Amino acid sequence: MAAASEPVDSGALWGPARPEPPPTRFHRVHGDNIRVDPSGTRATRVESFAHGVCFSREPLAPGQVFLVEIEEKELGWCGHLRLGLTALDPAGLAPVPEFSLPDLVNLGHTWVFAITRHHNRVPREGRPEAEAAAPSRPPTLLVEPYLRIEQFRIPRDRLVGRSRPGLYSHLLDQLYELNVLPPTARRSRLGVLFCPRPDGTADMHIIINGEDMGPSARGLPAAQPLYAVVDVFASTKSVRLVQLEYGLPSLQTLCRLVIQRSMVHRLAIDGLHLPKELKDFCKYE
């Protein structure tokens, strides 16, 4: 893992000088109502609306995105997923607080927010508050392959949610790409990361379907281990982790992108003379 205070060249990709971080997994320590699957990549709240706090198994590397997709929703509850970072070691939390907000935050060294689109953009000191009112949507949202967040470039491909293959999936996919659906809609993808600054602190950013919401918190201790926090709260019932490729894309990913871009509709992939495993990978990933 790269040192938190190590400067990174603007726009630099992950490579030999910056090895890719390991795949993300959920921590063995979590809320009482959470069940994590054997792979450590899916967390489900099995009852009630609370006790759903989860953590990353390892501290995040600078620029590493802890990315989750909302898999299941549950009607009858008010509230949605909460996301953030903590400098507290999850292994030392006994018991895990019932709520991330306010319980975990009140323990200190924790920055968590309910997911909305314009809830927490923080202006730089000396800059007008209007600058932080809403994130700017880049004109190249649908064509730029990388999302730029401060000194990092993150492959955009898997940051955006996708609908399940169906008759109208090509239309629904466009709504995810344009980020016009509610941010906590089923199959939305939400991520959190931190970006170190020259003064030894870090900014926390939240990503919603490939769009950077801007700095959500400033002054995080970049030299300390920072764990991701996911609160599977209320109407959000189940989430799964989505893995990113930070360096050069794999041959599998390149093949998937070529096939997807050649198809008007994802259901047309079924008609290709390809192995079923590859067709499923192209339809669902």
Coordinates of C-alpha atoms in Angstrom, one line a residue, residues 13 223 276:
L13 CA -2.1 5.7 -13.4
A223 CA -1.0 9.3 7.8
K276 CA -21.9 -18.8 -22.2

